[in-house]
CSV table of C-alpha atoms in Angstrom, one decimal:
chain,number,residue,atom,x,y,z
A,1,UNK,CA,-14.3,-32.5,-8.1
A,2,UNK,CA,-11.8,-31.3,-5.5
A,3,UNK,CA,-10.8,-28.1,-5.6
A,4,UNK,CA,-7.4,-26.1,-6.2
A,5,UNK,CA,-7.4,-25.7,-2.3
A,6,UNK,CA,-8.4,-28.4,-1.1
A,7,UNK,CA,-5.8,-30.3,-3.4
A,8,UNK,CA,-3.2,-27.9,-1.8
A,9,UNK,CA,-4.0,-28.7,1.8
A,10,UNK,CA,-3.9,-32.0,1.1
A,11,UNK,CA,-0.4,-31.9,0.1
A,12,UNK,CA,0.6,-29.4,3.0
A,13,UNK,CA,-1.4,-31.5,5.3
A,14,UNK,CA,-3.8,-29.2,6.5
A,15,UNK,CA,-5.6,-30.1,9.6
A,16,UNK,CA,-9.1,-31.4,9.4
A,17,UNK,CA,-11.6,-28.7,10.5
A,18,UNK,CA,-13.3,-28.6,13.8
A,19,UNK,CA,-16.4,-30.9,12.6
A,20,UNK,CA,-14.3,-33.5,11.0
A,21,UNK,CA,-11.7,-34.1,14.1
A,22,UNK,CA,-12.3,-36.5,16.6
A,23,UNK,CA,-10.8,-34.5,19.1
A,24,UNK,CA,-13.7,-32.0,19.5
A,25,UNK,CA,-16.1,-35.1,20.4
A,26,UNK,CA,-18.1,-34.6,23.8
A,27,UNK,CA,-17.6,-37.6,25.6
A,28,UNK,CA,-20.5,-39.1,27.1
A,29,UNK,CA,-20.1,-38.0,30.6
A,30,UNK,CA,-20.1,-34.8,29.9
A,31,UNK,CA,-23.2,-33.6,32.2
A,32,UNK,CA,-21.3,-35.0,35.1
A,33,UNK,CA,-17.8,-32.7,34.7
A,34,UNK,CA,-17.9,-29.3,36.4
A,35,UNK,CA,-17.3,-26.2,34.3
A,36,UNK,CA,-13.5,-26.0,33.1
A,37,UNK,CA,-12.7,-29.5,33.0
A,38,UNK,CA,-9.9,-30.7,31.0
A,39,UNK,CA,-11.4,-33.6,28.2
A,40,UNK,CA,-8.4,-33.9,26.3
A,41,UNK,CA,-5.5,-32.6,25.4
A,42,UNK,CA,-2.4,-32.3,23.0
A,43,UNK,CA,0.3,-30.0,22.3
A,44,UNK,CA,0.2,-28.2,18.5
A,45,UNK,CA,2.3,-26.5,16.2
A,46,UNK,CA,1.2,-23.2,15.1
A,47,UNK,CA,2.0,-21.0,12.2
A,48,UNK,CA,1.8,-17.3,10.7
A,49,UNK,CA,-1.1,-17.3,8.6
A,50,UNK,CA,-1.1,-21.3,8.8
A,51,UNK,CA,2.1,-21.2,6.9
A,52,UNK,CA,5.2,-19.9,8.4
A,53,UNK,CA,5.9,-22.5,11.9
A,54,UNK,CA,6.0,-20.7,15.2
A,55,UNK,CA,8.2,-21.3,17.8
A,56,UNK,CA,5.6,-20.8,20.8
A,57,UNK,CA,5.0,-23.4,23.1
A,58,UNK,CA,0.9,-24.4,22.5
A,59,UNK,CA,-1.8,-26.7,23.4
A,60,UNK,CA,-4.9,-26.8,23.1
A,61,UNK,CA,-7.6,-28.0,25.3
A,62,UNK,CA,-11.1,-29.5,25.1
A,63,UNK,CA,-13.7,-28.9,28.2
A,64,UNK,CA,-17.0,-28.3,29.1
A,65,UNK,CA,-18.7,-25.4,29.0
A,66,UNK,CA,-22.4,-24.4,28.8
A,67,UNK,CA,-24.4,-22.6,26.2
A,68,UNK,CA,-26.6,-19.8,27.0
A,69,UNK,CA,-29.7,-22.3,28.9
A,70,UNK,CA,-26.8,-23.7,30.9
A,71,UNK,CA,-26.9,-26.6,28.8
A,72,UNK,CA,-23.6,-28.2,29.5
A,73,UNK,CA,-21.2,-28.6,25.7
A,74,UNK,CA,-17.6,-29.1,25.1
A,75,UNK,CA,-15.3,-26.4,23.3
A,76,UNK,CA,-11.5,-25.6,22.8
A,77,UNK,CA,-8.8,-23.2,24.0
A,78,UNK,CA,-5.5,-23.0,22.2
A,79,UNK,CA,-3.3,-22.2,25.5
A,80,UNK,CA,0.2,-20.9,25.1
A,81,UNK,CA,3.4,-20.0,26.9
A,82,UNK,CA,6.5,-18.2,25.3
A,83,UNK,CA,9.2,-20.0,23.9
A,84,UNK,CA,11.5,-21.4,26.6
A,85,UNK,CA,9.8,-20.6,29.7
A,86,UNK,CA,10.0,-22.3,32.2
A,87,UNK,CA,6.8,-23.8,33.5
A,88,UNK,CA,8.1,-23.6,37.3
A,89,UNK,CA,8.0,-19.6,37.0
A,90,UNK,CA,5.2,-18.0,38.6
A,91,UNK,CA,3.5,-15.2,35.6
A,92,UNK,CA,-0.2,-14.3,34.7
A,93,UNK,CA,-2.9,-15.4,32.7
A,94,UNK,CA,-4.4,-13.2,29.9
A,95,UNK,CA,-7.9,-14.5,28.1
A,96,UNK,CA,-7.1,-13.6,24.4
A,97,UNK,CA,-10.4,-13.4,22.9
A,98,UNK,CA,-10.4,-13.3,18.7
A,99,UNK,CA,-12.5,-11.7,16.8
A,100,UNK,CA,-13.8,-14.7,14.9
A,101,UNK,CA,-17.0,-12.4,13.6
A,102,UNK,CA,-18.4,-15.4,11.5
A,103,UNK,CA,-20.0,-19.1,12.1
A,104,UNK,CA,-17.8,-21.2,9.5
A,105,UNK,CA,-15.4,-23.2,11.5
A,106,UNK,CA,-12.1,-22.7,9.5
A,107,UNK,CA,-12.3,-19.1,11.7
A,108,UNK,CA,-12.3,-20.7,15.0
A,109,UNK,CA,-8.9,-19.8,15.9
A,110,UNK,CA,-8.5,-23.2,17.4
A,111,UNK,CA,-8.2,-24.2,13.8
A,112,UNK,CA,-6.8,-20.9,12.1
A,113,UNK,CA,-3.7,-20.1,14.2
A,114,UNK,CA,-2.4,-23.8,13.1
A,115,UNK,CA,0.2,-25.0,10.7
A,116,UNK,CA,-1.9,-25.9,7.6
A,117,UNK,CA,-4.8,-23.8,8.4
A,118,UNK,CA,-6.1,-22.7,5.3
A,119,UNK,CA,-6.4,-19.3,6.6
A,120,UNK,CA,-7.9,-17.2,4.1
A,121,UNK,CA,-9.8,-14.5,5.0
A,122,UNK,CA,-10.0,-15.3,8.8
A,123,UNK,CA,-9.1,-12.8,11.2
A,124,UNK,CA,-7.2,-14.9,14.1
A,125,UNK,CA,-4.3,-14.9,12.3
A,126,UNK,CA,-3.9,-10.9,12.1
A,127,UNK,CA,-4.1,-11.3,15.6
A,128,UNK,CA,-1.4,-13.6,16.6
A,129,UNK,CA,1.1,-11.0,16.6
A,130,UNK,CA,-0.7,-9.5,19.3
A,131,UNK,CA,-1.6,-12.5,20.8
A,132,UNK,CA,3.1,-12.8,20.4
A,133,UNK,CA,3.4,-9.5,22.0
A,134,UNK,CA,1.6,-10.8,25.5
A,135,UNK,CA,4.1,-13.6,25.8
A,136,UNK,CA,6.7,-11.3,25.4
A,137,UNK,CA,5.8,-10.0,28.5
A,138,UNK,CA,6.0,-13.4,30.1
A,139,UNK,CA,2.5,-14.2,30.0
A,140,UNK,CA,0.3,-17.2,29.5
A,141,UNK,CA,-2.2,-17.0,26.9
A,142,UNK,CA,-5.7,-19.0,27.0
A,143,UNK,CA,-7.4,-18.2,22.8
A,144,UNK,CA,-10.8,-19.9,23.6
A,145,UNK,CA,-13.3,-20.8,20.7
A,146,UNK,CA,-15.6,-18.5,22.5
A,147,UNK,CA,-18.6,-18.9,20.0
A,148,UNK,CA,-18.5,-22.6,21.0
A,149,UNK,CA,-18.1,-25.6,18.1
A,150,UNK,CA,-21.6,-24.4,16.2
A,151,UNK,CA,-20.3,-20.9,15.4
A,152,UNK,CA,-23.0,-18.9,17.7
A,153,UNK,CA,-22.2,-15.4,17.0
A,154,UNK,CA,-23.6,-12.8,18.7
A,155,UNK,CA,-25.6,-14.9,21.6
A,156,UNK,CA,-25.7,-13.5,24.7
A,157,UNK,CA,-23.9,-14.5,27.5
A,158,UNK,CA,-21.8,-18.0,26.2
A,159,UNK,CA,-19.3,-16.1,25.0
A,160,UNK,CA,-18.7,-15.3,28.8
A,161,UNK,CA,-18.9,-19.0,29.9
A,162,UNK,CA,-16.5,-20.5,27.2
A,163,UNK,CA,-14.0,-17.5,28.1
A,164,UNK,CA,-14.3,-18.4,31.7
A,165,UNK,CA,-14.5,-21.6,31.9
A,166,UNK,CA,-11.2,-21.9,29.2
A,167,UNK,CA,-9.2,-20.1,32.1
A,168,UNK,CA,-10.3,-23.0,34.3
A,169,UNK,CA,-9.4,-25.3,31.9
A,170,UNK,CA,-5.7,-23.3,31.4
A,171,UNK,CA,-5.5,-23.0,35.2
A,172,UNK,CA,-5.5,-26.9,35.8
A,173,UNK,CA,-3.6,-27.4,32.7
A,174,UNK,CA,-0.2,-28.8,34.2
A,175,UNK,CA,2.2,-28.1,31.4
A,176,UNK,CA,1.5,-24.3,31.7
A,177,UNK,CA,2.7,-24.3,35.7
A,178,UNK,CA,-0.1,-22.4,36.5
A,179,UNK,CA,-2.4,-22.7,39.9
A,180,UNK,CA,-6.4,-21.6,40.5
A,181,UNK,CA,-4.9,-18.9,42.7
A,182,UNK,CA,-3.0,-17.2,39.4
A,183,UNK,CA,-3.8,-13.7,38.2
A,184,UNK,CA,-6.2,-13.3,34.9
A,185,UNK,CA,-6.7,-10.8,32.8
A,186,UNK,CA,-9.2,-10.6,29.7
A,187,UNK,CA,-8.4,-9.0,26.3
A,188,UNK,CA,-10.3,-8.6,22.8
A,189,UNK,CA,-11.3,-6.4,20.3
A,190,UNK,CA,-14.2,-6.0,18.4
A,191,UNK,CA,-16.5,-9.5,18.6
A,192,UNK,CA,-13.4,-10.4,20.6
A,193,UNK,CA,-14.2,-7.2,22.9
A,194,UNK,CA,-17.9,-8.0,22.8
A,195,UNK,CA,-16.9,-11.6,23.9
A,196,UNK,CA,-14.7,-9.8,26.5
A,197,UNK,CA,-17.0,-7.4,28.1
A,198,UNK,CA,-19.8,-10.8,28.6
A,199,UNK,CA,-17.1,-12.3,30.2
A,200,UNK,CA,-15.9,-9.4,32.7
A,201,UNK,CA,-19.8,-9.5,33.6
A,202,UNK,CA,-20.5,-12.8,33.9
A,203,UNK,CA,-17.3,-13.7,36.0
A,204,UNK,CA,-18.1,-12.7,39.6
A,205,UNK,CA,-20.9,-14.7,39.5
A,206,UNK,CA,-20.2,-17.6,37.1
A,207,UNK,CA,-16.8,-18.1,38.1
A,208,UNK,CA,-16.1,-16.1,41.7
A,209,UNK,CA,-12.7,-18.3,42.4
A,210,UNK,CA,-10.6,-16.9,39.6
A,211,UNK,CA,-8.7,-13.7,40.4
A,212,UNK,CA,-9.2,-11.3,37.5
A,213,UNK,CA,-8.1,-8.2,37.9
A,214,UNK,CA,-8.6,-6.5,35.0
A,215,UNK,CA,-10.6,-6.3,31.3
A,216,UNK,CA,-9.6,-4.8,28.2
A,217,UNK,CA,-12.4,-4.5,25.5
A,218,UNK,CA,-11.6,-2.6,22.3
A,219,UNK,CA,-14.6,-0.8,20.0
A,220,UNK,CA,-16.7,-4.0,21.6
A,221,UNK,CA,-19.8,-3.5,19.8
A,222,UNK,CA,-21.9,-2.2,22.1
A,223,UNK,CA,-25.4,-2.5,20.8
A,224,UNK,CA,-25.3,-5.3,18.4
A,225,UNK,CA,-29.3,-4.4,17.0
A,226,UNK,CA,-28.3,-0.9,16.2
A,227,UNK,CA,-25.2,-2.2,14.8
A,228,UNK,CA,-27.1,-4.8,12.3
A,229,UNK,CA,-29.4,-1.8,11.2
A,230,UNK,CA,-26.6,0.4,10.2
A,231,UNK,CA,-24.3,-1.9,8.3
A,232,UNK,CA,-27.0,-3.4,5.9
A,233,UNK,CA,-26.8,-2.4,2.8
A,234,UNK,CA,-22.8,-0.6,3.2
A,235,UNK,CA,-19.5,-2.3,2.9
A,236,UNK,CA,-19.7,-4.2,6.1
A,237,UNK,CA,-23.0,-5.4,5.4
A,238,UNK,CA,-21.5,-9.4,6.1
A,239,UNK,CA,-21.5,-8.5,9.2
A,240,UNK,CA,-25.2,-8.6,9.9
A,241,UNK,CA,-25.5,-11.5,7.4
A,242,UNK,CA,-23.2,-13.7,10.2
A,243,UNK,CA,-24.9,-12.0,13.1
A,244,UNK,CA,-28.6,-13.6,11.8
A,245,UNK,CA,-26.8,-17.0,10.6
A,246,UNK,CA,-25.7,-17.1,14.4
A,247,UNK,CA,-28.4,-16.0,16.3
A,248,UNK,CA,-30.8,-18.5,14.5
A,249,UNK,CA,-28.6,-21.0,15.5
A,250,UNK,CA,-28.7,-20.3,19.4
A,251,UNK,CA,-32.2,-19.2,19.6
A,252,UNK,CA,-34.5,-21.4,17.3
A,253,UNK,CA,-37.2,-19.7,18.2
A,254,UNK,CA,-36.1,-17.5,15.3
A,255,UNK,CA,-35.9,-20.0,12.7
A,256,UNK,CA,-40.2,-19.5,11.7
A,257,UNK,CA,-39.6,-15.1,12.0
A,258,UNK,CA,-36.7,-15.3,9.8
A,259,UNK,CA,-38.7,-17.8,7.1
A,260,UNK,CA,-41.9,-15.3,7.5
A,261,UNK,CA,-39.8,-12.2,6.5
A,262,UNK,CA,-36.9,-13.4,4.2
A,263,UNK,CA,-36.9,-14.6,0.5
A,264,UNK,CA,-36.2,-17.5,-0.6
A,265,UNK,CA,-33.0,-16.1,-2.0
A,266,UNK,CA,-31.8,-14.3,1.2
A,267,UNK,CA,-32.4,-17.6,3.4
A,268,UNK,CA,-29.9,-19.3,0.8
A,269,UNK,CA,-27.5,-16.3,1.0
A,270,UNK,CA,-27.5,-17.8,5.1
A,271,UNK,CA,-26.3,-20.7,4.0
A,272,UNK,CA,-23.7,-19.3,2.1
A,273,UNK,CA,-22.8,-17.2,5.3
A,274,UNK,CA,-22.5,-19.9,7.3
A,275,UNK,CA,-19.8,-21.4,5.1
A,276,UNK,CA,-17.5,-18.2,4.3
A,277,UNK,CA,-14.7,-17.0,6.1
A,278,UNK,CA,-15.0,-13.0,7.6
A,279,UNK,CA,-13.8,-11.6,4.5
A,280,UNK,CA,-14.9,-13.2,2.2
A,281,UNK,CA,-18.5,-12.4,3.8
A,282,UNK,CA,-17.4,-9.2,3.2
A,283,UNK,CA,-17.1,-9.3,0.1
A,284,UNK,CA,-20.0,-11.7,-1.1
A,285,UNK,CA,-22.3,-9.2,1.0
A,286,UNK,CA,-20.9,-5.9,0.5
A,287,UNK,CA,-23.8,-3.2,-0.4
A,288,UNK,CA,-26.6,-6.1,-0.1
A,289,UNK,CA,-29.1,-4.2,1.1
A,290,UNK,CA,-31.5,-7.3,3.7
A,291,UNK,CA,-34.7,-4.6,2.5
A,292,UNK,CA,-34.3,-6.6,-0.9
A,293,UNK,CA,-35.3,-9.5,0.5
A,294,UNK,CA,-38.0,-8.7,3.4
A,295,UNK,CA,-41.6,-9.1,3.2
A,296,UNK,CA,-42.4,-6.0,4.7
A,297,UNK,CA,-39.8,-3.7,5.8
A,298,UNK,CA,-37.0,-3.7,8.4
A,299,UNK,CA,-39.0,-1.9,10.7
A,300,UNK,CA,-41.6,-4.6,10.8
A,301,UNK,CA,-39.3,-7.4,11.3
A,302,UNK,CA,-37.6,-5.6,14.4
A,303,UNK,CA,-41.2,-5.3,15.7
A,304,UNK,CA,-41.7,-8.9,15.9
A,305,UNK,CA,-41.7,-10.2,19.2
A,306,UNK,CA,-39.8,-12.9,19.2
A,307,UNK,CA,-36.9,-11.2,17.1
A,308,UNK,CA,-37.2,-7.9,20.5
A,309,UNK,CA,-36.7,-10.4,23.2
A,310,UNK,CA,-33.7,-11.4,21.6
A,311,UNK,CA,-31.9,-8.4,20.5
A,312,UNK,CA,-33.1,-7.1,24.3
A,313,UNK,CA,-31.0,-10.1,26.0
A,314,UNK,CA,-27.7,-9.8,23.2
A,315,UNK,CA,-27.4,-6.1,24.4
A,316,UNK,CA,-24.4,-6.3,27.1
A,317,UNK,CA,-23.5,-3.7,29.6
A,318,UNK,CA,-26.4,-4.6,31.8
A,319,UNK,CA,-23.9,-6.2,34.9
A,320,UNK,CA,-21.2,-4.2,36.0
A,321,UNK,CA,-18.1,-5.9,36.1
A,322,UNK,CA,-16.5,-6.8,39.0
A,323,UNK,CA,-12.5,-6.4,37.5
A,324,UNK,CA,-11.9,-2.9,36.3
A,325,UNK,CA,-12.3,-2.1,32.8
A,326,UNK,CA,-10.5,-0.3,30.0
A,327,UNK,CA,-12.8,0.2,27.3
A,328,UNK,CA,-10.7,2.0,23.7
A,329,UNK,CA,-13.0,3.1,20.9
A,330,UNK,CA,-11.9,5.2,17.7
A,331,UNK,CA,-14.3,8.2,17.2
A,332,UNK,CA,-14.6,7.6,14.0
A,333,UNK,CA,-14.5,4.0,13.5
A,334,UNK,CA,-16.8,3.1,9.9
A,335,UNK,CA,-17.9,-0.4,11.9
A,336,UNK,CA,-18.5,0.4,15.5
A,337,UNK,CA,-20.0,4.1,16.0
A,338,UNK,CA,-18.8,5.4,19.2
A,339,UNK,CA,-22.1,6.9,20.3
A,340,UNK,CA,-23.0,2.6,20.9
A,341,UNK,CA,-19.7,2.2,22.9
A,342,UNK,CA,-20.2,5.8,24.5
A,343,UNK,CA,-24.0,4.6,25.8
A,344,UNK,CA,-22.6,1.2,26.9
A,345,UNK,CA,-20.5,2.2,29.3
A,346,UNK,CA,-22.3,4.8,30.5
A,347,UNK,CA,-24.4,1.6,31.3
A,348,UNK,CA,-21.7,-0.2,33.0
A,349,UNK,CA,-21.0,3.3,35.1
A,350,UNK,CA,-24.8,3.3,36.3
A,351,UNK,CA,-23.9,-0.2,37.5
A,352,UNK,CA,-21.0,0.9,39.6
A,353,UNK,CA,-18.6,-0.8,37.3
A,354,UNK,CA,-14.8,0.9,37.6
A,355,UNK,CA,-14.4,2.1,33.9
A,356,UNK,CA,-11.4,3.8,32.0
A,357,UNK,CA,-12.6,4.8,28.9
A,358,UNK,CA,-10.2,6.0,25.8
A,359,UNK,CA,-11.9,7.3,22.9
A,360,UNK,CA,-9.3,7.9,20.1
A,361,UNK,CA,-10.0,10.9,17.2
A,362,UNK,CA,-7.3,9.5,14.5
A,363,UNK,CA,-8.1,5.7,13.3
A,364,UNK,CA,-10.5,3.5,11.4
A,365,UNK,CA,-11.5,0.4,13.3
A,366,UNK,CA,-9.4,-2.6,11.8
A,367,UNK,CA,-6.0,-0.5,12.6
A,368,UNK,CA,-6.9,0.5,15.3
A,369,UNK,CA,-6.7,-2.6,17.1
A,370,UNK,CA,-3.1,-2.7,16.8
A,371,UNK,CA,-2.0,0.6,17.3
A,372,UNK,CA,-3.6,0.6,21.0
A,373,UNK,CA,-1.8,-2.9,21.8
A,374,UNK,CA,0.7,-0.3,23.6
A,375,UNK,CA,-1.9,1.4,25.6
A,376,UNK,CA,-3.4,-2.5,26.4
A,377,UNK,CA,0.0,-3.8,27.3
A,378,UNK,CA,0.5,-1.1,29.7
A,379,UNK,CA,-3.0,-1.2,31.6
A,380,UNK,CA,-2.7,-4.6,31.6
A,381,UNK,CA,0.7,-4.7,33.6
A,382,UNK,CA,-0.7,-2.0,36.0
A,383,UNK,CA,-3.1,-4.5,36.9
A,384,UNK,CA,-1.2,-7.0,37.5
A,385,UNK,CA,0.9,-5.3,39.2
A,386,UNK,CA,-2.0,-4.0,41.5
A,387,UNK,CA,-1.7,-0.8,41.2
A,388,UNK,CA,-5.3,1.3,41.1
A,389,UNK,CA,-7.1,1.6,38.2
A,390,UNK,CA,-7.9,4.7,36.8
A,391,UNK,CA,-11.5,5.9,35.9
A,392,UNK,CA,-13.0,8.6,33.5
A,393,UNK,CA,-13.4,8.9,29.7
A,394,UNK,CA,-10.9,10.3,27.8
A,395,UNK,CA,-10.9,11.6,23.9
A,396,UNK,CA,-7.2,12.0,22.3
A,397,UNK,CA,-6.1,12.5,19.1
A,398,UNK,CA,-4.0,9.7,18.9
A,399,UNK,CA,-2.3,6.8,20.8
A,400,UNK,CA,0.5,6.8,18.2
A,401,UNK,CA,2.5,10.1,18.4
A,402,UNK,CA,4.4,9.9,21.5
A,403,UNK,CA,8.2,8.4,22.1
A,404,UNK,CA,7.0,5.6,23.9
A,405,UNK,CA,4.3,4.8,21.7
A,406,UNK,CA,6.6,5.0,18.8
A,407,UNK,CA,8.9,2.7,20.7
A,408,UNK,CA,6.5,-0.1,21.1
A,409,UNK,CA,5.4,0.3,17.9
A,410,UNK,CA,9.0,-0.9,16.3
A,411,UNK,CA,8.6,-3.5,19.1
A,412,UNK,CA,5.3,-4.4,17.9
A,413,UNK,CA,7.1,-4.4,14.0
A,414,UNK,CA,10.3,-6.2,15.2
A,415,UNK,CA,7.7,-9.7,16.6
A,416,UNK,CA,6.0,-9.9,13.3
A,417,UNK,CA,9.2,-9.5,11.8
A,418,UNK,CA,10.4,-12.2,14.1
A,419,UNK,CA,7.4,-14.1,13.4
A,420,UNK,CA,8.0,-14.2,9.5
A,421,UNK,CA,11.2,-15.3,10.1
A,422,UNK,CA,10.5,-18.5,12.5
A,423,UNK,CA,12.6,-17.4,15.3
A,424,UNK,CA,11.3,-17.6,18.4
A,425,UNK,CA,8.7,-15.6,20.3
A,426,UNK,CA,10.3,-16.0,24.0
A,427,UNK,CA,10.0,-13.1,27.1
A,428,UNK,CA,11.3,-10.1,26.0
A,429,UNK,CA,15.0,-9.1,27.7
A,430,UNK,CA,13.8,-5.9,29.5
A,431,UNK,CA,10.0,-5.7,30.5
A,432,UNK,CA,7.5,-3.3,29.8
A,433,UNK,CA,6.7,0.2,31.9
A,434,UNK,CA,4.2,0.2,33.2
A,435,UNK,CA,1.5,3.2,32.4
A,436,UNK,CA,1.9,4.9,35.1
A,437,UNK,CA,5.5,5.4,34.8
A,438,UNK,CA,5.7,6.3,31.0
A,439,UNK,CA,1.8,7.2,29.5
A,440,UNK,CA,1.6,6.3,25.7
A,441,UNK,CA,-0.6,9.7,25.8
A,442,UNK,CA,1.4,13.2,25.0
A,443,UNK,CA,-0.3,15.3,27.2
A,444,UNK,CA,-1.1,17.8,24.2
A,445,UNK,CA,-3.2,15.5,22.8
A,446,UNK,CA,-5.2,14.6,25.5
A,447,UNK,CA,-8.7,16.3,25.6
A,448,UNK,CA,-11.0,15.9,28.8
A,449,UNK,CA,-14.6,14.7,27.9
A,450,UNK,CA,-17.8,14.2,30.1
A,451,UNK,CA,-20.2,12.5,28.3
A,452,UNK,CA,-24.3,13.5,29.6
């Protein structure tokens, strides 16, 4: 029997999902395209919470990719310029990665930031506003499908390549007016920052002709093993339950370790994963504890070999990035602990990498991702503007309290206001300050921190 919303897509005309639209089909050719190449292409319509029409100018792209062997696949990147501007206009490209953190495909934000997406408990939507506030600055926008058309979340490395090769993709797309010689930037937070930081490390080497100048990865993960360990069994415990139904998918190897250890009643539980949306993960595995369901304890499953090698080559921070970084973490964030974020870029700094690090007292992590879109915004502008980036970790009490802060705050509340509304999301009149003119950081909040 069809159900209620299924019924009610129907009658909205809801798009089909990712598996079920011929426009995600490889062609057979496929092996012979270089990296970035355009498939296909065609413009959409997108809408606030798949409801509410947007006026932004979008497309979306298929091209090929790899996954993490170098095995060549196909994905999307929903590619978008602000209302009215002119495609003639020189401006820069920013890499919006979403945290999709599951594998069901109504989260790839290919499908979820379109008119009709039935858009419950995905979290691309939350971030279009943010995604808004970049084109206000008169910026192209590349959202890739960065865990690729299978949902792989939490592989190494092709989050990186999808990212990368999308900008190629946006870069050769003529309708945005942009050229291979264009300034990039990368942005995400949480699995989007996780997805961000592969990409900054994978991009001097992978994709040496494009001219990023800069990263910004909020609370991105950091040590997804340690992660998995403490989540299981609290409120977030979905998380780890999408983190094993990807993994299995890009390394099958792990298929017979996770049948040996789990129940019969966990390895269904997968399955469920595999179909759910973020939140509703959340809720179907809040306080599931995996030690339920193990033959043996958790300890003995991350002894297996097979199940080491992997959670070795997921850990990121092992390249230093070529672009600079800005790297924002709350201290007290319930999802991400900071000590994972604090050893990753100490990581990156052995490496040589050119790392600002903000780590912010006041904040839990979901909120947080929106009240630093200030700090982001500004960084971001410094580096495309060229001016040096600044290095050193930094703890403050807040990123909210001071008047420029508050000031892009009501900004930030005036888009989505604009945004429920319809109107349109065009360049804003007067452009943003840079950092180092106006700092989002009172200075009496500011507290120096070395971390040994």
């Amino acid at each position: 029997m069809t159900s209620l919303l299924d019924r009610a897509a129907t009658l909205r005309g809801a798009p089909p999902l990712p598996p079920d639209d011929p426009f995600y089909i490889a062609p057979p050719d496929l092996e012979t395209l270089a990296p970035g190449t355009v498939v296909r292409s065609r413009s959409v319509e997108l809408a606030l919470f798949g409801m509410v029409p947007q006026r932004i100018a979008a497309w979306q792209l298929l091209y090929r990719t790899c996954d993490l062997d170098g095995n060549a696949e196909v994905t999307v990147t929903t590619v978008l310029l602000p209302w009215g501007a002119d495609p003639r206009e020189s401006r820069p490209l920013v890499s919006f990665q979403c945290a999709i953190d599951a594998v069901a495909p109504q989260c790839f934000p290919s499908y979820a930031l379109r008119r009709g997406a039935q858009t419950i408990g995905s979290i691309a939507p939350l971030e279009l506003p943010i995604i808004a506030m970049a084109l206000r600055q008169g910026w192209a926008v590349s959202v890739p499908d960065h865990e690729g058309l299978d949902g792989r979340f939490g592989a190494a490395r092709e989050p990186g390549y999808r990212a990368l090769d999308g900008i190629r993709a946006a870069l050769s797309f003529g309708a945005l007016g942009l050229s291979p010689s264009n300034q990039v930037a990368l942005w995400g937070y949480s699995g989007g920052g996780l997805a961000t930081a592969w990409a900054a490390e994978l991009a001097a080497e992978y994709a040496p002709e494009l001219d990023i100048v800069g990263a910004a990865a909020g609370s991105p993960v950091g040590d997804p093993a340690a992660a998995f360990v403490r989540l299981n069994g609290g409120w977030f415990a979905g998380f780890p339950a999408a983190f094993v139904a990807g993994l299995r998918r890009a390394y099958p190897e792990l298929v017979p370790v996770l049948e040996d250890h789990f129940d019969t009643r966990f390895r269904a539980l997968l399955g469920e994963a595999e179909q759910r949306s973020t939140f509703a993960l959340l809720l179907r595995f809040a306080r599931r504890d995996v030690a339920r369901h193990l033959r043996g304890g958790i300890a003995e499953l991350l002894a297996e070999p097979v199940l080491r090698r992997v959670l070795t080559d997921i850990e990121p921070g092992g390249k230093a990035p070529a672009a600079p970084l800005l790297v924002v973490q709350g201290v007290r964030d319930e999802v991400i602990a900071v000590a994972d974020i604090d050893a990753h870029v100490q990581r990156y700094e052995r490496a040589g990498a050119t790392v600002r690090y903000l780590r912010i007292r006041n904040g839990s992590h979901l909120p947080l991702e929106f009240l630093v879109v200030p700090v982001v915004l500004d960084w971001l502008a410094d580096r495309f503007a060229g001016r040096q980036a600044e290095t050193g970790t930094e703890t403050v009490t807040s990123v909210a309290r001071s008047v420029r802060a508050v000031r892009k705050n009501l900004e930030f509340l005036q888009v989505v206001l604009t945004m429920v509304a319809g109107r349109s999301i065009g360049v804003a009149d007067a452009p943003s300050a840079s950092a180092a003119q106006s700092s989002p950081l009172v200075p009496e909040e500011r507290e120096i921190l070395r971390i040994s």
